[in-house]
mmCIF file of C-alpha atoms in Angstrom:
data_model
loop_
_atom_site.group_PDB
_atom_site.id
_atom_site.type_symbol
_atom_site.label_atom_id
_atom_site.label_comp_id
_atom_site.label_asym_id
_atom_site.label_seq_id
_atom_site.Cartn_x
_atom_site.Cartn_y
_atom_site.Cartn_z
ATOM 1 C CA GLN A 1 -23.520 4.576 -22.260
ATOM 2 C CA LYS A 2 -19.509 5.216 -21.541
ATOM 3 C CA GLU A 3 -17.559 5.412 -24.923
ATOM 4 C CA VAL A 4 -15.077 2.789 -23.448
ATOM 5 C CA GLU A 5 -16.232 0.103 -20.512
ATOM 6 C CA GLN A 6 -14.031 -1.769 -18.606
ATOM 7 C CA ASN A 7 -14.460 -3.603 -15.192
ATOM 8 C CA SER A 8 -12.557 -1.806 -12.907
ATOM 9 C CA GLY A 9 -11.437 -5.049 -11.005
ATOM 10 C CA PRO A 10 -9.670 -6.003 -9.168
ATOM 11 C CA LEU A 11 -8.848 -9.145 -11.072
ATOM 12 C CA SER A 12 -7.009 -11.344 -9.315
ATOM 13 C CA VAL A 13 -4.942 -14.214 -10.836
ATOM 14 C CA PRO A 14 -2.425 -16.949 -9.549
ATOM 15 C CA GLU A 15 1.399 -16.411 -11.122
ATOM 16 C CA GLY A 16 1.673 -18.536 -14.345
ATOM 17 C CA ALA A 17 -1.996 -18.189 -15.165
ATOM 18 C CA ILE A 18 -3.714 -16.119 -18.187
ATOM 19 C CA ALA A 19 -5.215 -12.965 -17.232
ATOM 20 C CA SER A 20 -7.768 -11.940 -19.460
ATOM 21 C CA LEU A 21 -8.714 -8.254 -19.604
ATOM 22 C CA ASN A 22 -12.034 -7.135 -21.413
ATOM 23 C CA CYS A 23 -13.162 -3.905 -22.838
ATOM 24 C CA THR A 24 -16.367 -2.984 -24.927
ATOM 25 C CA TYR A 25 -17.151 0.370 -26.896
ATOM 26 C CA SER A 26 -20.050 2.145 -28.105
ATOM 27 C CA ASP A 27 -18.587 4.139 -31.328
ATOM 28 C CA ARG A 28 -18.651 1.755 -34.330
ATOM 29 C CA GLY A 29 -16.540 4.505 -36.034
ATOM 30 C CA SER A 30 -13.482 3.444 -33.877
ATOM 31 C CA GLN A 31 -10.360 2.661 -35.796
ATOM 32 C CA SER A 32 -7.363 2.076 -33.751
ATOM 33 C CA PHE A 33 -7.434 0.321 -30.081
ATOM 34 C CA PHE A 34 -4.551 0.497 -27.674
ATOM 35 C CA TRP A 35 -3.768 -1.252 -24.442
ATOM 36 C CA TYR A 36 -1.915 0.812 -21.915
ATOM 37 C CA ARG A 37 -0.109 -0.404 -18.490
ATOM 38 C CA GLN A 38 -0.059 1.955 -15.790
ATOM 39 C CA TYR A 39 1.882 1.287 -12.611
ATOM 40 C CA SER A 40 0.585 2.590 -9.532
ATOM 41 C CA GLY A 41 1.838 5.905 -8.976
ATOM 42 C CA LYS A 42 3.181 5.852 -12.640
ATOM 43 C CA SER A 43 2.297 7.030 -16.129
ATOM 44 C CA PRO A 44 0.450 5.098 -18.883
ATOM 45 C CA GLU A 45 2.660 3.075 -21.267
ATOM 46 C CA LEU A 46 1.525 1.661 -24.240
ATOM 47 C CA ILE A 47 2.070 -1.970 -24.697
ATOM 48 C CA MET A 48 -0.184 -3.088 -27.694
ATOM 49 C CA PHE A 49 -2.096 -1.430 -30.504
ATOM 50 C CA ILE A 50 -4.471 -3.303 -32.804
ATOM 51 C CA TYR A 51 -6.479 -2.003 -36.116
ATOM 52 C CA SER A 52 -7.809 -5.104 -37.266
ATOM 53 C CA ASN A 53 -10.246 -7.837 -36.637
ATOM 54 C CA GLY A 54 -8.539 -11.029 -35.194
ATOM 55 C CA ASP A 55 -5.586 -11.415 -32.905
ATOM 56 C CA LYS A 56 -2.371 -9.973 -32.425
ATOM 57 C CA GLU A 57 0.462 -11.111 -30.291
ATOM 58 C CA ASP A 58 3.617 -9.632 -28.930
ATOM 59 C CA GLY A 59 5.607 -11.974 -26.537
ATOM 60 C CA ARG A 60 3.092 -13.092 -23.712
ATOM 61 C CA PHE A 61 0.575 -10.679 -24.828
ATOM 62 C CA THR A 62 -2.399 -11.071 -27.169
ATOM 63 C CA ALA A 63 -4.724 -8.520 -28.193
ATOM 64 C CA GLN A 64 -8.138 -9.386 -29.755
ATOM 65 C CA LEU A 65 -10.117 -7.424 -31.306
ATOM 66 C CA ASN A 66 -13.993 -8.144 -32.593
ATOM 67 C CA LYS A 67 -15.281 -4.840 -34.363
ATOM 68 C CA ALA A 68 -18.991 -6.506 -34.968
ATOM 69 C CA SER A 69 -19.420 -7.172 -31.249
ATOM 70 C CA GLN A 70 -17.586 -4.151 -30.212
ATOM 71 C CA TYR A 71 -15.002 -5.866 -28.179
ATOM 72 C CA VAL A 72 -11.477 -5.691 -27.348
ATOM 73 C CA SER A 73 -9.417 -7.830 -24.953
ATOM 74 C CA LEU A 74 -5.947 -8.498 -23.787
ATOM 75 C CA LEU A 75 -4.787 -11.797 -22.424
ATOM 76 C CA ILE A 76 -1.592 -11.988 -20.843
ATOM 77 C CA ARG A 77 0.031 -15.364 -20.746
ATOM 78 C CA ASP A 78 2.217 -16.923 -17.939
ATOM 79 C CA SER A 79 1.383 -13.991 -15.731
ATOM 80 C CA GLN A 80 4.161 -12.714 -13.532
ATOM 81 C CA PRO A 81 3.713 -10.765 -10.350
ATOM 82 C CA SER A 82 5.419 -7.860 -12.240
ATOM 83 C CA ASP A 83 2.664 -7.424 -14.457
ATOM 84 C CA SER A 84 0.509 -6.259 -11.333
ATOM 85 C CA ALA A 85 -0.825 -3.028 -12.910
ATOM 86 C CA THR A 86 -3.949 -1.081 -14.056
ATOM 87 C CA TYR A 87 -4.687 -1.840 -17.540
ATOM 88 C CA LEU A 88 -6.281 0.959 -19.604
ATOM 89 C CA CYS A 89 -8.438 0.080 -22.885
ATOM 90 C CA ALA A 90 -8.181 3.004 -25.130
ATOM 91 C CA LEU A 91 -9.650 3.931 -28.694
ATOM 92 C CA ASN A 92 -8.942 6.470 -31.543
ATOM 93 C CA SER A 93 -12.052 7.949 -32.949
ATOM 94 C CA GLY A 94 -12.329 11.433 -34.716
ATOM 95 C CA GLY A 95 -10.757 13.073 -37.357
ATOM 96 C CA TYR A 96 -7.724 13.947 -35.575
ATOM 97 C CA GLN A 97 -6.909 10.642 -33.882
ATOM 98 C CA LYS A 98 -8.598 11.748 -30.137
ATOM 99 C CA VAL A 99 -7.927 8.817 -27.881
ATOM 100 C CA THR A 100 -10.374 7.945 -25.471
ATOM 101 C CA PHE A 101 -9.774 5.912 -22.512
ATOM 102 C CA GLY A 102 -11.507 3.339 -19.994
ATOM 103 C CA ILE A 103 -11.569 3.559 -16.550
ATOM 104 C CA GLY A 104 -8.808 0.715 -16.439
ATOM 105 C CA THR A 105 -8.925 -2.706 -14.736
ATOM 106 C CA LYS A 106 -6.492 -3.312 -11.989
ATOM 107 C CA LEU A 107 -4.643 -6.731 -12.242
ATOM 108 C CA GLN A 108 -3.222 -8.523 -9.346
ATOM 109 C CA VAL A 109 -0.987 -11.398 -9.957
ATOM 110 C CA ILE A 110 -0.599 -13.546 -6.699
ATOM 111 C CA PRO A 111 2.787 -15.240 -6.225
ATOM 112 C CA ASP B 1 15.910 11.250 -24.845
ATOM 113 C CA ALA B 2 14.331 12.820 -21.587
ATOM 114 C CA GLY B 3 11.104 12.005 -22.361
ATOM 115 C CA VAL B 4 8.093 14.453 -21.807
ATOM 116 C CA ILE B 5 9.036 16.607 -18.695
ATOM 117 C CA GLN B 6 6.572 18.330 -16.547
ATOM 118 C CA SER B 7 6.666 20.268 -13.410
ATOM 119 C CA PRO B 8 6.090 20.451 -10.637
ATOM 120 C CA ARG B 9 5.807 16.955 -9.663
ATOM 121 C CA HIS B 10 3.529 17.560 -6.813
ATOM 122 C CA GLU B 11 1.359 20.731 -6.003
ATOM 123 C CA VAL B 12 -0.496 21.721 -2.666
ATOM 124 C CA THR B 13 -2.541 24.845 -2.926
ATOM 125 C CA GLU B 14 -5.541 26.380 -1.323
ATOM 126 C CA MET B 15 -8.753 26.736 -2.661
ATOM 127 C CA GLY B 16 -8.961 29.783 -4.922
ATOM 128 C CA GLN B 17 -5.046 30.137 -5.729
ATOM 129 C CA GLU B 18 -3.924 29.905 -9.110
ATOM 130 C CA VAL B 19 -2.214 26.951 -10.188
ATOM 131 C CA THR B 20 0.487 26.529 -13.419
ATOM 132 C CA LEU B 21 1.427 23.177 -14.663
ATOM 133 C CA ARG B 22 4.083 23.137 -17.150
ATOM 134 C CA CYS B 23 5.185 20.402 -19.975
ATOM 135 C CA LYS B 24 7.877 19.868 -22.129
ATOM 136 C CA PRO B 25 7.124 17.682 -24.876
ATOM 137 C CA ILE B 26 9.545 15.130 -26.631
ATOM 138 C CA SER B 27 11.678 17.168 -29.192
ATOM 139 C CA GLY B 28 10.429 16.562 -32.398
ATOM 140 C CA HIS B 29 6.801 15.765 -31.479
ATOM 141 C CA ASN B 30 4.078 17.720 -32.896
ATOM 142 C CA SER B 31 1.115 16.773 -30.914
ATOM 143 C CA LEU B 32 0.515 17.510 -27.409
ATOM 144 C CA PHE B 33 -2.176 16.305 -24.850
ATOM 145 C CA TRP B 34 -3.357 17.233 -21.483
ATOM 146 C CA TYR B 35 -5.036 15.041 -19.414
ATOM 147 C CA ARG B 36 -6.563 14.644 -16.020
ATOM 148 C CA GLN B 37 -6.791 11.517 -14.156
ATOM 149 C CA THR B 38 -9.115 10.720 -10.969
ATOM 150 C CA MET B 39 -10.276 7.589 -9.487
ATOM 151 C CA MET B 40 -14.003 8.288 -10.417
ATOM 152 C CA ARG B 41 -13.616 9.396 -13.862
ATOM 153 C CA GLY B 42 -10.204 7.770 -14.932
ATOM 154 C CA LEU B 43 -8.000 9.515 -17.672
ATOM 155 C CA GLU B 44 -9.645 12.515 -19.180
ATOM 156 C CA LEU B 45 -8.279 14.606 -22.174
ATOM 157 C CA LEU B 46 -8.404 18.232 -21.543
ATOM 158 C CA ILE B 47 -6.896 19.696 -24.648
ATOM 159 C CA TYR B 48 -5.130 18.796 -27.800
ATOM 160 C CA PHE B 49 -2.613 20.674 -29.584
ATOM 161 C CA ASN B 50 -0.987 20.070 -33.119
ATOM 162 C CA ASN B 51 1.738 21.994 -34.323
ATOM 163 C CA ASN B 52 1.211 24.565 -31.228
ATOM 164 C CA VAL B 53 -2.290 24.958 -31.933
ATOM 165 C CA PRO B 54 -5.167 24.002 -29.880
ATOM 166 C CA ILE B 55 -7.185 21.738 -32.089
ATOM 167 C CA ASP B 56 -10.115 20.784 -29.201
ATOM 168 C CA ASP B 57 -10.330 22.008 -25.980
ATOM 169 C CA SER B 58 -13.915 20.515 -25.480
ATOM 170 C CA GLY B 59 -12.511 18.290 -22.608
ATOM 171 C CA MET B 60 -11.723 21.731 -20.466
ATOM 172 C CA PRO B 61 -13.798 21.363 -17.576
ATOM 173 C CA GLU B 62 -14.945 25.300 -17.754
ATOM 174 C CA ASP B 63 -13.652 28.674 -17.890
ATOM 175 C CA ARG B 64 -11.401 28.282 -14.705
ATOM 176 C CA PHE B 65 -9.183 26.127 -16.841
ATOM 177 C CA SER B 66 -6.724 27.349 -19.626
ATOM 178 C CA ALA B 67 -3.715 26.048 -21.547
ATOM 179 C CA LYS B 68 -1.341 27.354 -23.825
ATOM 180 C CA MET B 69 1.392 26.185 -26.340
ATOM 181 C CA PRO B 70 3.985 29.264 -27.056
ATOM 182 C CA ASN B 71 6.109 27.227 -29.079
ATOM 183 C CA ALA B 72 7.052 23.664 -29.891
ATOM 184 C CA SER B 73 8.873 22.825 -26.727
ATOM 185 C CA PHE B 74 6.597 24.223 -23.952
ATOM 186 C CA SER B 75 2.966 24.156 -22.930
ATOM 187 C CA THR B 76 1.184 25.211 -19.685
ATOM 188 C CA LEU B 77 -2.102 24.569 -18.072
ATOM 189 C CA LYS B 78 -3.395 26.942 -15.605
ATOM 190 C CA ILE B 79 -6.029 26.675 -13.206
ATOM 191 C CA GLN B 80 -7.580 30.192 -11.835
ATOM 192 C CA PRO B 81 -9.041 30.000 -9.288
ATOM 193 C CA SER B 82 -8.412 26.281 -8.125
ATOM 194 C CA GLU B 83 -11.216 24.476 -6.499
ATOM 195 C CA PRO B 84 -10.973 21.309 -4.274
ATOM 196 C CA ARG B 85 -12.608 19.267 -7.146
ATOM 197 C CA ASP B 86 -9.777 20.059 -9.330
ATOM 198 C CA SER B 87 -7.426 17.626 -7.084
ATOM 199 C CA ALA B 88 -6.153 14.993 -9.693
ATOM 200 C CA VAL B 89 -3.293 13.835 -11.560
ATOM 201 C CA TYR B 90 -2.542 15.890 -14.535
ATOM 202 C CA PHE B 91 -0.739 13.932 -17.452
ATOM 203 C CA CYS B 92 0.744 15.966 -20.409
ATOM 204 C CA ALA B 93 1.758 13.664 -23.452
ATOM 205 C CA SER B 94 3.346 14.077 -26.690
ATOM 206 C CA ARG B 95 3.014 12.038 -29.925
ATOM 207 C CA THR B 96 5.006 12.498 -33.344
ATOM 208 C CA GLY B 97 2.801 10.947 -36.462
ATOM 209 C CA GLY B 98 2.543 7.750 -35.191
ATOM 210 C CA GLU B 99 -0.064 6.400 -32.839
ATOM 211 C CA THR B 100 1.870 6.196 -29.835
ATOM 212 C CA GLN B 101 1.389 8.685 -27.167
ATOM 213 C CA TYR B 102 4.176 9.213 -24.567
ATOM 214 C CA PHE B 103 3.430 10.371 -21.268
ATOM 215 C CA GLY B 104 5.031 12.605 -18.761
ATOM 216 C CA PRO B 105 5.617 11.539 -14.973
ATOM 217 C CA GLY B 106 2.346 13.405 -14.137
ATOM 218 C CA THR B 107 1.545 16.358 -11.754
ATOM 219 C CA ARG B 108 -0.255 15.466 -8.906
ATOM 220 C CA LEU B 109 -2.494 18.188 -7.550
ATOM 221 C CA LEU B 110 -4.013 18.805 -4.198
ATOM 222 C CA VAL B 111 -6.325 21.826 -3.613
ATOM 223 C CA LEU B 112 -7.326 22.316 -0.047
#
């Protein structure tokens, strides 16, 4: 089992809809969870991180963490075509905060 | 702030040649990471330096890969000899004491 599992997509949603991106992980000792956005041909950029169970909101983005189910998600409200990108789920494990990435989910927001 | 700087941005070489990728981290950042990204395997950590010291190189594929960080402002990733399966985008990232890693623009490597 991979450490971080994501559906590679593509996930297509209409403009204005809610996009829901999901991620599961295998290491129960993981402490910190991240969502990176990567536009085609560009480098990843951090958009959110979450440490505690529950929801964390930042503008149109909400990260959700359920450690019991080993599940992390990212909701994007009022999706815009500019949100079209690959979203990488990542987690921190290990003593020196090694970050492990999922394969990424490609999101397409259709105008 | 110029961000993380990588060179070259693109590299095309022939199998068997030596390839050297370069990275300048953000000034003041004490952690540096080298990643490789492919469609099949995603983003993989190759090696991590903290205060110029290699901490974890378990992701380095094999002896053909080596990395150095002679000072706080410069790191290299070398592949010798290169093989077609090394074709990928190689990212360097740096971090200070917090959680956020800042990625460079990447080097697109094609080995023919």
